[in-house]
mmCIF file of C-alpha atoms in Angstrom:
data_model
loop_
_atom_site.group_PDB
_atom_site.id
_atom_site.type_symbol
_atom_site.label_atom_id
_atom_site.label_comp_id
_atom_site.label_asym_id
_atom_site.label_seq_id
_atom_site.Cartn_x
_atom_site.Cartn_y
_atom_site.Cartn_z
ATOM 1 C CA MET I 21 44.328 -107.854 39.185
ATOM 2 C CA ASP I 22 45.267 -110.491 41.938
ATOM 3 C CA VAL I 23 45.487 -107.626 44.512
ATOM 4 C CA ALA I 24 42.111 -106.158 43.419
ATOM 5 C CA ARG I 25 40.502 -109.677 43.799
ATOM 6 C CA GLY I 26 42.068 -109.949 47.133
ATOM 7 C CA PHE I 27 40.305 -106.647 48.363
ATOM 8 C CA GLN I 28 36.851 -107.956 46.907
ATOM 9 C CA SER I 29 35.653 -109.169 50.344
ATOM 10 C CA VAL I 30 36.984 -105.995 52.108
ATOM 11 C CA VAL I 31 36.308 -103.072 49.792
ATOM 12 C CA THR I 32 33.425 -103.059 47.191
ATOM 13 C CA THR I 33 35.094 -100.530 45.141
ATOM 14 C CA SER I 34 37.626 -103.285 44.156
ATOM 15 C CA GLU I 35 35.188 -104.479 41.681
ATOM 16 C CA VAL I 36 35.092 -101.247 39.831
ATOM 17 C CA PHE I 37 38.889 -101.030 39.907
ATOM 18 C CA GLN I 38 39.018 -104.514 38.345
ATOM 19 C CA SER I 39 36.724 -103.481 35.623
ATOM 20 C CA TYR I 40 38.872 -100.358 34.696
ATOM 21 C CA GLU I 41 41.975 -102.579 34.865
ATOM 22 C CA GLU I 42 40.417 -105.006 32.441
ATOM 23 C CA ASP I 43 39.629 -102.067 30.037
ATOM 24 C CA TYR I 44 43.203 -100.791 30.377
ATOM 25 C CA HIS I 45 44.753 -103.882 29.490
ATOM 26 C CA GLN I 46 42.410 -104.543 26.528
ATOM 27 C CA LEU I 47 42.976 -101.086 25.137
ATOM 28 C CA LEU I 48 46.954 -101.338 25.442
ATOM 29 C CA SER I 49 46.618 -104.589 23.784
ATOM 30 C CA ARG I 50 44.667 -103.170 20.796
ATOM 31 C CA LEU I 51 47.149 -100.110 20.725
ATOM 32 C CA ARG I 52 50.000 -102.457 20.314
ATOM 33 C CA THR I 53 48.173 -104.410 17.653
ATOM 34 C CA LEU I 54 47.433 -101.142 15.793
ATOM 35 C CA ALA I 55 50.966 -100.194 16.048
ATOM 36 C CA ALA I 56 52.254 -103.294 14.231
ATOM 37 C CA VAL I 57 49.532 -102.338 11.559
ATOM 38 C CA VAL I 58 51.056 -99.070 11.088
ATOM 39 C CA GLU I 59 54.662 -100.288 11.069
ATOM 40 C CA GLY I 60 53.524 -103.283 8.762
ATOM 41 C CA ASN I 61 52.935 -103.524 4.905
ATOM 42 C CA ALA I 62 49.052 -102.439 5.129
ATOM 43 C CA SER I 63 47.744 -100.179 2.828
ATOM 44 C CA ALA I 64 48.108 -96.413 3.379
ATOM 45 C CA GLU I 65 44.326 -96.128 4.510
ATOM 46 C CA GLU I 66 44.634 -98.930 6.796
ATOM 47 C CA ARG I 67 47.810 -97.563 8.303
ATOM 48 C CA SER I 68 46.101 -93.950 8.655
ATOM 49 C CA ALA I 69 43.181 -95.363 10.349
ATOM 50 C CA ALA I 70 45.135 -97.412 12.730
ATOM 51 C CA GLY I 71 47.244 -94.381 13.674
ATOM 52 C CA LEU I 72 44.058 -92.449 14.406
ATOM 53 C CA GLU I 73 42.658 -95.489 16.453
ATOM 54 C CA MET I 74 45.908 -95.801 18.369
ATOM 55 C CA ILE I 75 45.352 -92.000 19.457
ATOM 56 C CA GLU I 76 41.872 -92.893 20.568
ATOM 57 C CA SER I 77 42.828 -96.253 22.419
ATOM 58 C CA HIS I 78 45.725 -94.263 24.235
ATOM 59 C CA GLU I 79 43.418 -91.649 25.282
ATOM 60 C CA ARG I 80 40.796 -94.170 26.641
ATOM 61 C CA ALA I 81 43.585 -96.170 28.259
ATOM 62 C CA PHE I 82 44.695 -93.087 29.935
ATOM 63 C CA GLN I 83 41.049 -92.474 31.346
ATOM 64 C CA ALA I 84 40.880 -96.003 32.510
ATOM 65 C CA PHE I 85 44.233 -95.293 34.366
ATOM 66 C CA GLN I 86 42.786 -92.148 36.037
ATOM 67 C CA GLN I 87 39.616 -94.038 37.069
ATOM 68 C CA MET I 88 41.931 -96.614 38.624
ATOM 69 C CA GLU I 89 43.759 -93.817 40.490
ATOM 70 C CA PHE I 90 40.467 -92.690 41.854
ATOM 71 C CA GLU I 91 39.167 -95.906 43.098
ATOM 72 C CA VAL I 92 42.586 -96.666 44.838
ATOM 73 C CA LYS I 93 42.505 -93.075 46.537
ATOM 74 C CA SER I 94 38.699 -93.882 47.651
ATOM 75 C CA MET I 95 39.926 -97.231 49.364
ATOM 76 C CA GLY I 96 41.981 -95.057 51.767
ATOM 77 C CA GLN I 97 44.801 -96.820 53.460
ATOM 78 C CA LEU I 98 43.615 -100.224 51.845
ATOM 79 C CA GLY I 99 44.459 -99.013 48.610
ATOM 80 C CA ALA I 100 48.239 -98.381 49.382
ATOM 81 C CA THR I 101 48.878 -102.010 48.644
ATOM 82 C CA LEU I 102 47.942 -101.206 44.946
ATOM 83 C CA SER I 103 50.235 -98.102 44.644
ATOM 84 C CA GLY I 104 53.120 -100.405 43.118
ATOM 85 C CA LYS I 105 50.691 -101.645 40.382
ATOM 86 C CA LEU I 106 49.740 -98.208 39.545
ATOM 87 C CA LYS I 107 53.509 -97.043 39.399
ATOM 88 C CA GLU I 108 53.968 -100.068 36.758
ATOM 89 C CA TYR I 109 50.886 -98.973 34.738
ATOM 90 C CA LYS I 110 52.119 -95.349 34.652
ATOM 91 C CA GLN I 111 55.392 -96.584 33.310
ATOM 92 C CA GLU I 112 53.515 -98.552 30.553
ATOM 93 C CA MET I 113 51.391 -95.261 29.784
ATOM 94 C CA LEU I 114 54.573 -93.198 29.237
ATOM 95 C CA ALA I 115 55.888 -96.008 27.164
ATOM 96 C CA CYS I 116 52.862 -96.324 24.929
ATOM 97 C CA ARG I 117 52.692 -92.234 24.711
ATOM 98 C CA THR I 118 56.130 -92.395 23.384
ATOM 99 C CA LEU I 119 54.998 -95.241 20.940
ATOM 100 C CA VAL I 120 52.162 -93.130 19.875
ATOM 101 C CA ARG I 121 54.094 -90.058 19.286
ATOM 102 C CA ASN I 122 56.666 -91.999 17.069
ATOM 103 C CA VAL I 123 53.798 -93.445 15.006
ATOM 104 C CA GLN I 124 52.257 -89.861 14.709
ATOM 105 C CA GLY I 125 55.633 -88.667 13.531
ATOM 106 C CA ARG I 126 56.067 -91.339 10.999
ATOM 107 C CA LEU I 127 52.667 -90.992 9.592
ATOM 108 C CA GLN I 128 52.835 -87.463 9.355
ATOM 109 C CA ARG I 129 56.247 -87.721 7.617
ATOM 110 C CA GLU I 130 54.482 -89.842 5.057
ATOM 111 C CA GLY I 131 51.495 -87.513 4.817
ATOM 112 C CA LEU I 132 49.082 -89.732 6.197
ATOM 113 C CA LEU I 133 47.889 -87.534 9.110
ATOM 114 C CA GLY I 134 46.971 -83.877 8.674
ATOM 115 C CA ASN I 135 48.926 -80.963 10.425
ATOM 116 C CA GLY I 136 45.594 -80.176 12.326
ATOM 117 C CA VAL I 137 45.049 -83.425 13.753
ATOM 118 C CA THR I 138 48.944 -83.412 14.729
ATOM 119 C CA ARG I 139 48.308 -80.376 16.652
ATOM 120 C CA ASP I 140 45.267 -81.414 18.571
ATOM 121 C CA GLU I 141 46.927 -84.584 19.452
ATOM 122 C CA GLU I 142 50.147 -82.882 20.583
ATOM 123 C CA LYS I 143 48.103 -80.756 22.953
ATOM 124 C CA ALA I 144 46.140 -84.074 24.151
ATOM 125 C CA GLU I 145 49.623 -85.463 24.740
ATOM 126 C CA ARG I 146 50.651 -82.855 26.747
ATOM 127 C CA ASP I 147 47.362 -82.776 28.927
ATOM 128 C CA SER I 148 47.935 -86.405 29.300
ATOM 129 C CA SER I 149 51.357 -86.022 30.318
ATOM 130 C CA ASN I 150 50.479 -83.487 32.851
ATOM 131 C CA ARG I 151 47.753 -85.371 34.265
ATOM 132 C CA LEU I 152 49.939 -88.441 34.630
ATOM 133 C CA ARG I 153 52.580 -86.505 36.469
ATOM 134 C CA SER I 154 49.601 -85.040 38.788
ATOM 135 C CA GLY I 155 48.395 -88.530 39.242
ATOM 136 C CA ALA I 156 51.750 -89.707 40.119
ATOM 137 C CA ARG I 157 52.160 -87.026 42.735
ATOM 138 C CA ARG I 158 48.649 -87.715 43.951
ATOM 139 C CA LEU I 159 49.547 -91.379 44.665
ATOM 140 C CA GLU I 160 52.898 -90.561 46.200
ATOM 141 C CA ASP I 161 50.926 -88.325 48.708
ATOM 142 C CA SER I 162 48.479 -91.129 49.360
ATOM 143 C CA ARG I 163 51.371 -93.487 49.996
ATOM 144 C CA ARG I 164 52.996 -91.030 52.193
ATOM 145 C CA THR I 165 49.852 -90.437 54.107
ATOM 146 C CA ALA I 166 49.321 -94.327 54.529
ATOM 147 C CA LEU I 167 52.761 -94.658 55.843
ATOM 148 C CA GLU I 168 52.281 -91.937 58.255
ATOM 149 C CA ALA I 169 49.023 -93.253 59.502
ATOM 150 C CA GLU I 170 50.852 -96.516 59.978
ATOM 151 C CA ALA I 171 53.596 -94.998 62.006
ATOM 152 C CA VAL I 172 50.987 -93.245 64.210
ATOM 153 C CA GLY I 173 49.258 -96.535 64.581
ATOM 154 C CA LEU I 174 52.461 -98.315 65.748
ATOM 155 C CA ASN I 175 53.360 -95.434 68.299
ATOM 156 C CA VAL I 176 49.810 -95.797 69.750
ATOM 157 C CA MET I 177 50.162 -99.632 70.009
ATOM 158 C CA SER I 178 53.572 -99.225 71.688
ATOM 159 C CA GLU I 179 52.304 -96.583 74.024
ATOM 160 C CA LEU I 180 49.581 -98.989 74.973
ATOM 161 C CA HIS I 181 51.926 -101.923 75.498
ATOM 162 C CA ASP I 182 54.028 -99.695 77.853
ATOM 163 C CA GLN I 183 50.656 -98.876 79.723
ATOM 164 C CA ARG I 184 49.741 -102.478 79.941
ATOM 165 C CA ASP I 185 53.363 -103.186 81.412
ATOM 166 C CA SER I 186 52.870 -100.320 83.927
ATOM 167 C CA LEU I 187 49.566 -101.653 84.877
ATOM 168 C CA LYS I 188 50.946 -105.249 85.379
ATOM 169 C CA ARG I 189 53.713 -103.904 87.432
ATOM 170 C CA SER I 190 51.299 -101.907 89.427
ATOM 171 C CA LYS I 191 49.115 -104.997 90.148
ATOM 172 C CA GLY I 192 52.302 -106.862 91.101
ATOM 173 C CA HIS I 193 53.049 -104.093 93.594
ATOM 174 C CA LEU I 194 49.443 -104.220 94.925
ATOM 175 C CA ASN I 195 49.659 -108.199 95.321
ATOM 176 C CA ASP I 196 52.960 -107.621 97.223
ATOM 177 C CA VAL I 197 51.345 -104.929 99.756
ATOM 178 C CA ASP I 198 48.334 -107.051 100.070
ATOM 179 C CA GLY I 199 50.724 -110.092 100.947
ATOM 180 C CA HIS I 200 52.384 -108.015 103.529
ATOM 181 C CA LEU I 201 49.302 -106.756 104.934
ATOM 182 C CA GLY I 202 48.167 -110.306 105.432
ATOM 183 C CA THR I 203 51.565 -111.143 107.064
ATOM 184 C CA SER I 204 51.200 -108.180 109.466
ATOM 185 C CA LYS I 205 47.627 -109.036 110.347
ATOM 186 C CA MET I 206 48.747 -112.603 111.177
ATOM 187 C CA PHE I 207 51.557 -111.309 113.357
ATOM 188 C CA LEU I 208 49.122 -108.849 115.155
ATOM 189 C CA SER I 209 46.502 -111.566 115.642
ATOM 190 C CA LEU I 210 49.389 -113.860 117.049
ATOM 191 C CA MET I 211 50.492 -110.985 119.318
ATOM 192 C CA SER I 212 47.043 -110.242 120.537
ATOM 193 C CA ARG I 213 46.630 -113.910 121.630
ATOM 194 C CA ARG I 214 49.845 -113.850 123.398
ATOM 195 C CA VAL I 215 48.892 -110.796 125.245
ATOM 196 C CA ARG I 216 45.561 -112.205 126.267
ATOM 197 C CA SER I 217 47.371 -115.317 127.413
ATOM 198 C CA ASN I 218 49.732 -113.332 129.370
ATOM 199 C CA GLN I 219 46.903 -111.533 130.915
ATOM 200 C CA ALA I 220 45.250 -114.662 132.067
ATOM 201 C CA MET I 221 48.315 -116.165 133.484
ATOM 202 C CA VAL I 222 48.971 -112.908 135.516
ATOM 203 C CA TRP I 223 45.261 -113.060 136.783
ATOM 204 C CA CYS I 224 45.578 -116.774 137.657
ATOM 205 C CA LEU I 225 48.937 -116.011 139.378
ATOM 206 C CA ALA I 226 47.282 -113.101 141.306
ATOM 207 C CA ILE I 227 44.378 -115.107 142.454
ATOM 208 C CA VAL I 228 46.555 -117.881 143.671
ATOM 209 C CA LEU I 229 48.786 -115.430 145.578
ATOM 210 C CA PHE I 230 45.699 -113.893 147.088
ATOM 211 C CA ILE I 231 44.531 -117.422 148.118
ATOM 212 C CA ILE I 232 47.804 -118.125 149.773
ATOM 213 C CA LEU I 233 47.922 -114.694 151.517
ATOM 214 C CA VAL I 234 44.533 -115.397 152.991
ATOM 215 C CA PHE I 235 45.552 -118.743 154.144
ATOM 216 C CA LEU I 236 48.616 -117.555 155.689
ATOM 217 C CA ILE I 237 46.718 -114.735 157.301
ATOM 218 C CA TYR I 238 44.122 -117.508 158.613
ATOM 219 C CA LEU I 239 46.879 -119.650 160.026
ATOM 220 C CA LYS I 240 48.374 -116.614 161.896
ATOM 221 C CA MET I 241 44.940 -115.922 163.459
ATOM 222 C CA GLN I 242 44.481 -119.349 164.521
ATOM 223 C CA LYS I 243 47.884 -119.356 166.126
ATOM 224 C CA LEU I 244 47.241 -116.001 167.773
ATOM 225 C CA THR I 245 43.987 -117.177 169.045
ATOM 226 C CA ALA I 246 45.529 -120.309 170.491
ATOM 227 C CA PHE I 247 48.214 -118.355 172.256
ATOM 228 C CA LEU I 248 45.674 -115.857 173.805
ATOM 229 C CA ARG I 249 43.700 -118.960 175.285
#
């Protein structure tokens, strides 16, 4: 019941589950009370009526158990947390079925139950047992499906984590390449400035040499003119 209440804010069908669960507990409690009447010192009529009501309570409790199974299946993966509770209820139903069978046998031996009723109830018990086994198999299949879905989800999360790590590494490589490009750009800019500086120095030196050469030629011409005079 606590698990069903915990799901009320998430799955609306938990309210229906809780209703069937309350009916189930009330019917089992009534069944045990009736068993005490049959095994007690009540009159034959009271014991016979209690035995018949036990059979009816057992059948209604089984129907409530089936409804709880259906509600759990309708919850999908969220209903997997209730599988343990349903297993406990299944064991209770099997124990109550044994109790009802023992009470029927005792009342039959005492002649308080007719043979026709016994055959019908034996058929109903066989059907109930088959339905319980079928419900247990469906519950186990649902649990297995939920576990497989959980495994798939974990694998997807692991792959996403690996992809995120790969993206982080790629981003780191891009940052390194960007840093190297920035460094190379700085070196190229420095080298370009040095080349331009060297070119300016060469031009300056050439101009100075040209001026010196012109001056020397001028001096030579002056000397030559003076000599010719």
